[in-house]
PDB file of C-alpha atoms in Angstrom:
ATOM      1  CA  ALA A   1       0.004   0.109  -0.029  1.00 87.00           C
ATOM      2  CA  ALA A   2       2.978   2.396   0.553  1.00 88.00           C
ATOM      3  CA  ALA A   3       4.505   1.664  -2.684  1.00 90.00           C
ATOM      4  CA  PRO A   4       2.964   4.470  -4.865  1.00 93.00           C
ATOM      5  CA  THR A   5       3.363   7.209  -2.122  1.00 94.00           C
ATOM      6  CA  MET A   6       7.123   6.032  -1.712  1.00 93.00           C
ATOM      7  CA  ARG A   7       7.694   6.068  -5.379  1.00 93.00           C
ATOM      8  CA  GLN A   8       6.339   9.796  -5.574  1.00 95.00           C
ATOM      9  CA  ALA A   9       8.757  10.575  -2.653  1.00 95.00           C
ATOM     10  CA  ALA A  10      11.655   9.104  -4.378  1.00 93.00           C
ATOM     11  CA  ALA A  11      10.995  11.081  -7.546  1.00 94.00           C
ATOM     12  CA  ALA A  12      10.642  14.373  -5.490  1.00 95.00           C
ATOM     13  CA  ALA A  13      14.063  13.707  -3.613  1.00 94.00           C
ATOM     14  CA  LEU A  14      15.591  13.168  -7.169  1.00 94.00           C
ATOM     15  CA  ARG A  15      14.131  16.386  -8.482  1.00 94.00           C
ATOM     16  CA  ALA A  16      15.319  18.359  -5.403  1.00 93.00           C
ATOM     17  CA  ARG A  17      18.773  16.826  -5.789  1.00 93.00           C
ATOM     18  CA  ALA A  18      19.071  17.656  -9.464  1.00 93.00           C
ATOM     19  CA  GLU A  19      17.783  21.454  -8.872  1.00 92.00           C
ATOM     20  CA  VAL A  20      20.658  21.707  -6.056  1.00 90.00           C
ATOM     21  CA  ALA A  21      23.202  20.102  -8.434  1.00 89.00           C
ATOM     22  CA  ASP A  22      22.349  22.650 -11.118  1.00 89.00           C
ATOM     23  CA  LEU A  23      22.953  25.533  -8.827  1.00 84.00           C
ATOM     24  CA  PRO A  24      26.610  27.163  -9.573  1.00 81.00           C
ATOM     25  CA  SER A  25      29.338  25.730  -7.695  1.00 73.00           C
ATOM     26  CA  GLY A  26      31.683  28.695  -8.055  1.00 68.00           C
ATOM     27  CA  TRP A  27      30.424  30.453  -4.982  1.00 60.00           C
ATOM     28  CA  VAL A  28      32.840  31.010  -2.184  1.00 66.00           C
ATOM     29  CA  GLY A  29      32.511  30.914   1.643  1.00 72.00           C
ATOM     30  CA  LEU A  30      29.410  29.647   3.701  1.00 77.00           C
ATOM     31  CA  VAL A  31      27.051  29.458   0.591  1.00 77.00           C
ATOM     32  CA  SER A  32      29.335  27.049  -1.584  1.00 81.00           C
ATOM     33  CA  THR A  33      29.833  24.868   1.783  1.00 85.00           C
ATOM     34  CA  ALA A  34      25.958  25.017   2.206  1.00 86.00           C
ATOM     35  CA  ARG A  35      25.411  23.639  -1.414  1.00 86.00           C
ATOM     36  CA  SER A  36      27.789  21.071  -1.111  1.00 88.00           C
ATOM     37  CA  LYS A  37      26.419  19.875   2.387  1.00 91.00           C
ATOM     38  CA  VAL A  38      22.841  20.003   1.076  1.00 92.00           C
ATOM     39  CA  LEU A  39      23.773  18.163  -1.977  1.00 92.00           C
ATOM     40  CA  ASP A  40      25.545  15.387  -0.083  1.00 93.00           C
ATOM     41  CA  GLU A  41      22.487  14.937   2.240  1.00 94.00           C
ATOM     42  CA  LEU A  42      20.127  14.934  -0.788  1.00 94.00           C
ATOM     43  CA  THR A  43      22.020  12.363  -2.471  1.00 93.00           C
ATOM     44  CA  SER A  44      21.887  10.015   0.527  1.00 93.00           C
ATOM     45  CA  LEU A  45      18.215  10.784   1.221  1.00 94.00           C
ATOM     46  CA  ALA A  46      17.302  10.052  -2.605  1.00 93.00           C
ATOM     47  CA  GLY A  47      19.257   6.804  -2.389  1.00 93.00           C
ATOM     48  CA  SER A  48      17.554   5.739   0.978  1.00 93.00           C
ATOM     49  CA  VAL A  49      13.983   6.689  -0.174  1.00 94.00           C
ATOM     50  CA  ASP A  50      14.571   4.871  -3.535  1.00 94.00           C
ATOM     51  CA  ASP A  51      15.630   1.884  -1.779  1.00 93.00           C
ATOM     52  CA  VAL A  52      12.525   1.888   0.280  1.00 93.00           C
ATOM     53  CA  ALA A  53      10.192   2.533  -2.837  1.00 94.00           C
ATOM     54  CA  ARG A  54      11.878  -0.448  -4.546  1.00 93.00           C
ATOM     55  CA  PHE A  55      11.332  -2.862  -1.885  1.00 92.00           C
ATOM     56  CA  ALA A  56       7.658  -1.597  -1.188  1.00 92.00           C
ATOM     57  CA  THR A  57       7.146  -2.506  -4.846  1.00 92.00           C
ATOM     58  CA  ALA A  58       8.922  -5.833  -5.076  1.00 92.00           C
ATOM     59  CA  GLY A  59       9.004  -6.831  -1.351  1.00 92.00           C
ATOM     60  CA  PRO A  60       5.480  -8.241  -1.124  1.00 93.00           C
ATOM     61  CA  ALA A  61       5.904 -10.654  -4.134  1.00 93.00           C
ATOM     62  CA  MET A  62       9.271 -11.615  -2.850  1.00 94.00           C
ATOM     63  CA  LEU A  63       7.923 -12.529   0.621  1.00 94.00           C
ATOM     64  CA  GLY A  64       5.201 -14.609  -0.845  1.00 95.00           C
ATOM     65  CA  GLN A  65       2.035 -12.486  -1.347  1.00 93.00           C
ATOM     66  CA  HIS A  66       0.971 -14.513  -4.197  1.00 93.00           C
ATOM     67  CA  GLY A  67       2.173 -17.891  -2.807  1.00 95.00           C
ATOM     68  CA  LEU A  68       5.259 -19.693  -1.774  1.00 96.00           C
ATOM     69  CA  ARG A  69       8.712 -18.695  -2.961  1.00 97.00           C
ATOM     70  CA  ARG A  70      11.722 -20.535  -2.368  1.00 98.00           C
ATOM     71  CA  TYR A  71      15.376 -18.883  -2.510  1.00 98.00           C
ATOM     72  CA  PHE A  72      18.848 -20.656  -2.405  1.00 98.00           C
ATOM     73  CA  VAL A  73      21.394 -19.010  -0.012  1.00 97.00           C
ATOM     74  CA  GLY A  74      24.916 -19.705  -0.857  1.00 96.00           C
ATOM     75  CA  ILE A  75      27.113 -19.077   2.209  1.00 93.00           C
ATOM     76  CA  GLN A  76      30.582 -18.174   0.940  1.00 94.00           C
ATOM     77  CA  ASN A  77      33.705 -18.582   3.008  1.00 91.00           C
ATOM     78  CA  ASN A  78      36.023 -16.111   1.970  1.00 86.00           C
ATOM     79  CA  ALA A  79      39.059 -17.966   3.230  1.00 85.00           C
ATOM     80  CA  GLU A  80      39.176 -19.555  -0.317  1.00 88.00           C
ATOM     81  CA  SER A  81      38.664 -16.643  -2.878  1.00 89.00           C
ATOM     82  CA  ARG A  82      36.112 -16.648  -5.611  1.00 92.00           C
ATOM     83  CA  ALA A  83      34.984 -13.771  -7.653  1.00 91.00           C
ATOM     84  CA  THR A  84      31.647 -13.185  -5.873  1.00 92.00           C
ATOM     85  CA  GLY A  85      33.166 -13.277  -2.329  1.00 88.00           C
ATOM     86  CA  GLY A  86      34.306 -16.859  -1.507  1.00 92.00           C
ATOM     87  CA  LEU A  87      33.923 -20.653  -1.925  1.00 93.00           C
ATOM     88  CA  VAL A  88      30.328 -21.876  -1.524  1.00 96.00           C
ATOM     89  CA  ALA A  89      31.024 -23.765   1.811  1.00 93.00           C
ATOM     90  CA  ALA A  90      27.414 -23.957   3.211  1.00 93.00           C
ATOM     91  CA  TYR A  91      24.096 -23.349   1.971  1.00 96.00           C
ATOM     92  CA  ALA A  92      20.505 -22.983   2.912  1.00 96.00           C
ATOM     93  CA  VAL A  93      17.141 -23.203   1.514  1.00 97.00           C
ATOM     94  CA  ILE A  94      14.306 -20.788   2.847  1.00 97.00           C
ATOM     95  CA  THR A  95      10.982 -20.157   1.789  1.00 98.00           C
ATOM     96  CA  ALA A  96       8.421 -17.188   2.039  1.00 97.00           C
ATOM     97  CA  ASP A  97       4.762 -17.474   1.966  1.00 97.00           C
ATOM     98  CA  ASP A  98       2.371 -14.830   2.791  1.00 95.00           C
ATOM     99  CA  GLY A  99       5.181 -13.093   4.704  1.00 93.00           C
ATOM    100  CA  ARG A 100       6.237 -15.967   6.877  1.00 95.00           C
ATOM    101  CA  ILE A 101      10.017 -17.004   6.351  1.00 95.00           C
ATOM    102  CA  LYS A 102      11.342 -20.477   7.153  1.00 95.00           C
ATOM    103  CA  VAL A 103      14.583 -22.220   6.741  1.00 94.00           C
ATOM    104  CA  THR A 104      13.765 -25.513   5.303  1.00 95.00           C
ATOM    105  CA  GLN A 105      17.230 -26.962   4.757  1.00 95.00           C
ATOM    106  CA  ARG A 106      20.841 -26.248   5.493  1.00 92.00           C
ATOM    107  CA  GLY A 107      24.146 -28.038   5.282  1.00 94.00           C
ATOM    108  CA  ASN A 108      27.635 -27.758   4.076  1.00 93.00           C
ATOM    109  CA  ASP A 109      29.400 -28.164   0.712  1.00 94.00           C
ATOM    110  CA  THR A 110      29.962 -32.003   1.330  1.00 95.00           C
ATOM    111  CA  GLU A 111      26.090 -32.237   0.594  1.00 96.00           C
ATOM    112  CA  LEU A 112      26.233 -30.136  -2.736  1.00 97.00           C
ATOM    113  CA  ARG A 113      26.384 -32.579  -5.764  1.00 97.00           C
ATOM    114  CA  ASN A 114      28.007 -31.781  -9.006  1.00 97.00           C
ATOM    115  CA  SER A 115      26.168 -32.208 -12.369  1.00 96.00           C
ATOM    116  CA  ALA A 116      27.423 -34.625 -14.991  1.00 95.00           C
ATOM    117  CA  ARG A 117      26.209 -32.022 -17.477  1.00 95.00           C
ATOM    118  CA  PRO A 118      26.065 -28.270 -17.619  1.00 95.00           C
ATOM    119  CA  VAL A 119      23.015 -26.956 -15.961  1.00 97.00           C
ATOM    120  CA  VAL A 120      22.835 -23.730 -17.827  1.00 96.00           C
ATOM    121  CA  THR A 121      24.242 -22.340 -21.091  1.00 93.00           C
ATOM    122  CA  VAL A 122      26.698 -19.811 -20.473  1.00 89.00           C
ATOM    123  CA  SER A 123      27.354 -16.893 -22.871  1.00 88.00           C
ATOM    124  CA  GLY A 124      30.123 -17.073 -25.496  1.00 88.00           C
ATOM    125  CA  GLN A 125      32.320 -14.729 -23.734  1.00 91.00           C
ATOM    126  CA  TYR A 126      31.702 -16.203 -20.284  1.00 91.00           C
ATOM    127  CA  ALA A 127      32.461 -19.631 -21.626  1.00 90.00           C
ATOM    128  CA  GLN A 128      35.741 -18.324 -23.375  1.00 92.00           C
ATOM    129  CA  GLU A 129      36.914 -16.662 -20.041  1.00 93.00           C
ATOM    130  CA  TYR A 130      35.931 -19.425 -17.586  1.00 92.00           C
ATOM    131  CA  GLY A 131      34.667 -22.487 -19.466  1.00 92.00           C
ATOM    132  CA  GLY A 132      37.567 -24.531 -18.678  1.00 93.00           C
ATOM    133  CA  TYR A 133      36.624 -24.498 -15.084  1.00 93.00           C
ATOM    134  CA  HIS A 134      33.117 -26.112 -15.784  1.00 95.00           C
ATOM    135  CA  PRO A 135      31.317 -23.794 -13.823  1.00 95.00           C
ATOM    136  CA  ALA A 136      28.019 -24.832 -14.739  1.00 96.00           C
ATOM    137  CA  GLN A 137      28.659 -28.406 -13.439  1.00 96.00           C
ATOM    138  CA  LYS A 138      30.926 -28.027 -10.369  1.00 96.00           C
ATOM    139  CA  TRP A 139      29.992 -26.160  -7.219  1.00 97.00           C
ATOM    140  CA  ILE A 140      33.557 -25.490  -6.276  1.00 95.00           C
ATOM    141  CA  ASP A 141      33.924 -23.311  -9.512  1.00 95.00           C
ATOM    142  CA  SER A 142      30.478 -22.064  -9.759  1.00 96.00           C
ATOM    143  CA  ASN A 143      31.143 -18.646  -8.980  1.00 95.00           C
ATOM    144  CA  VAL A 144      34.566 -18.215 -10.648  1.00 94.00           C
ATOM    145  CA  GLY A 145      33.212 -15.433 -12.633  1.00 93.00           C
ATOM    146  CA  PRO A 146      32.790 -11.907 -11.334  1.00 92.00           C
ATOM    147  CA  ASN A 147      28.996 -11.459 -12.474  1.00 92.00           C
ATOM    148  CA  PHE A 148      26.805 -12.573  -9.692  1.00 94.00           C
ATOM    149  CA  PRO A 149      23.644 -13.153 -11.744  1.00 95.00           C
ATOM    150  CA  ASP A 150      25.767 -15.740 -13.618  1.00 94.00           C
ATOM    151  CA  ALA A 151      26.630 -17.476 -10.269  1.00 96.00           C
ATOM    152  CA  ALA A 152      23.102 -17.136  -8.991  1.00 97.00           C
ATOM    153  CA  ASP A 153      21.844 -18.720 -12.139  1.00 97.00           C
ATOM    154  CA  ILE A 154      24.238 -21.616 -11.949  1.00 97.00           C
ATOM    155  CA  TRP A 155      23.468 -22.043  -8.197  1.00 98.00           C
ATOM    156  CA  ALA A 156      19.763 -22.270  -8.580  1.00 98.00           C
ATOM    157  CA  HIS A 157      19.853 -24.813 -11.466  1.00 98.00           C
ATOM    158  CA  LEU A 158      22.673 -26.871  -9.777  1.00 98.00           C
ATOM    159  CA  TRP A 159      20.452 -27.178  -6.672  1.00 98.00           C
ATOM    160  CA  GLN A 160      17.213 -27.774  -8.987  1.00 97.00           C
ATOM    161  CA  ALA A 161      19.101 -30.625 -10.538  1.00 97.00           C
ATOM    162  CA  GLN A 162      20.168 -32.040  -7.258  1.00 96.00           C
ATOM    163  CA  SER A 163      16.770 -31.675  -5.424  1.00 96.00           C
ATOM    164  CA  GLY A 164      14.017 -31.278  -7.962  1.00 96.00           C
ATOM    165  CA  GLU A 165      12.842 -28.080  -6.234  1.00 96.00           C
ATOM    166  CA  HIS A 166      12.314 -24.758  -8.252  1.00 97.00           C
ATOM    167  CA  ILE A 167      14.288 -21.939  -7.046  1.00 97.00           C
ATOM    168  CA  ASP A 168      12.799 -18.380  -7.301  1.00 97.00           C
ATOM    169  CA  GLY A 169      15.854 -16.270  -6.263  1.00 96.00           C
ATOM    170  CA  VAL A 170      19.498 -16.684  -5.016  1.00 97.00           C
ATOM    171  CA  ILE A 171      21.312 -14.755  -2.053  1.00 96.00           C
ATOM    172  CA  GLY A 172      24.871 -14.939  -1.659  1.00 95.00           C
ATOM    173  CA  VAL A 173      26.461 -14.083   1.925  1.00 92.00           C
ATOM    174  CA  ASP A 174      29.895 -14.471   3.462  1.00 89.00           C
ATOM    175  CA  PRO A 175      30.991 -14.571   6.965  1.00 88.00           C
ATOM    176  CA  VAL A 176      31.435 -10.665   7.204  1.00 89.00           C
ATOM    177  CA  ALA A 177      27.793 -10.334   6.061  1.00 88.00           C
ATOM    178  CA  LEU A 178      26.494 -12.896   8.543  1.00 88.00           C
ATOM    179  CA  ALA A 179      28.308 -11.239  11.295  1.00 93.00           C
ATOM    180  CA  SER A 180      26.823  -7.935  10.412  1.00 93.00           C
ATOM    181  CA  MET A 181      23.263  -9.555  10.373  1.00 90.00           C
ATOM    182  CA  LEU A 182      23.968 -10.710  13.959  1.00 94.00           C
ATOM    183  CA  GLN A 183      24.761  -7.330  15.158  1.00 94.00           C
ATOM    184  CA  VAL A 184      21.323  -6.317  14.256  1.00 93.00           C
ATOM    185  CA  THR A 185      19.457  -9.512  15.399  1.00 92.00           C
ATOM    186  CA  GLY A 186      21.615 -10.191  18.410  1.00 94.00           C
ATOM    187  CA  PRO A 187      23.838 -13.201  19.647  1.00 95.00           C
ATOM    188  CA  THR A 188      22.471 -16.748  18.664  1.00 93.00           C
ATOM    189  CA  LYS A 189      23.427 -20.253  19.724  1.00 91.00           C
ATOM    190  CA  VAL A 190      24.210 -23.118  16.910  1.00 84.00           C
ATOM    191  CA  PRO A 191      23.376 -26.792  17.378  1.00 83.00           C
ATOM    192  CA  GLY A 192      26.417 -28.759  18.056  1.00 85.00           C
ATOM    193  CA  TYR A 193      28.555 -25.856  19.650  1.00 87.00           C
ATOM    194  CA  THR A 194      28.810 -24.583  23.107  1.00 90.00           C
ATOM    195  CA  ASP A 195      29.824 -21.010  22.115  1.00 88.00           C
ATOM    196  CA  THR A 196      27.499 -18.160  21.631  1.00 94.00           C
ATOM    197  CA  PHE A 197      28.207 -16.432  18.148  1.00 95.00           C
ATOM    198  CA  SER A 198      27.592 -12.715  17.792  1.00 94.00           C
ATOM    199  CA  GLY A 199      28.714  -9.944  15.327  1.00 94.00           C
ATOM    200  CA  SER A 200      31.948  -9.840  16.898  1.00 93.00           C
ATOM    201  CA  ASN A 201      33.106 -13.452  16.755  1.00 93.00           C
ATOM    202  CA  LEU A 202      31.132 -15.151  14.022  1.00 90.00           C
ATOM    203  CA  ALA A 203      33.363 -14.203  11.100  1.00 88.00           C
ATOM    204  CA  THR A 204      36.672 -15.205  12.745  1.00 87.00           C
ATOM    205  CA  PHE A 205      35.327 -18.557  13.827  1.00 85.00           C
ATOM    206  CA  ILE A 206      33.973 -19.477  10.343  1.00 80.00           C
TER     207      ILE A 206
END
C-alpha cells in the first residue's frame, strides 16, 4: 500500500537533488559549503528513499504475497577466494509464504552434488573466459566469474538438478555479512557448539 507514495517521494527527492546540483558551484565561503552539504544530504536521502520504494514495490511478491517463494542461500567462505566473495562452503534453502519466512534445509558443501552435464548455457564470452573450469557443473567453481547473476543462475539450477525444487531467487552472503546480520539480531546459539556467536566473533570462527 505504501509503494505509490514512496515512489512519489523518491521522484521528489531526485528532483530536489537535481535542482541543487544545477546551482552554480563557483560560490565562495558559507554559501558554497552549504550547497555541498545539502547536495550530499539529498544524495543520501534520495538513495535511501529509492531503496524503500523499490522494496515496497517488489518486497510483497518476494515475501510470498502470491504464493510460496523458494530461495537458495549460498554461504561463501572468503578464506578461499572466488570472484563473488568466496567458495560456496555452506548453503540454506528458505521459503517465504504470505510473509512467513522459514529455513527448510541447510548444510555444508559436502552435501552439494556436481552435475554430469552443464545445468545452464553460459554466454560465449563467459565460456571463453571461464569454461575450462566447468562452472555450470561444479559447485567449487560455480562462482569463478565476477558477475553475480551468472553465479546465481548456476547455483539455482545446480540445486534444482540435485533436489528437484524450483528456485525463485538466490542470495549470496559471506562470514562478514552474516556477522553484520548478528549485530542487528543479537547473539545466537548453533546446535553442536557450546559457544554463543555474535557479530564480533562469528566471522573469525567461520
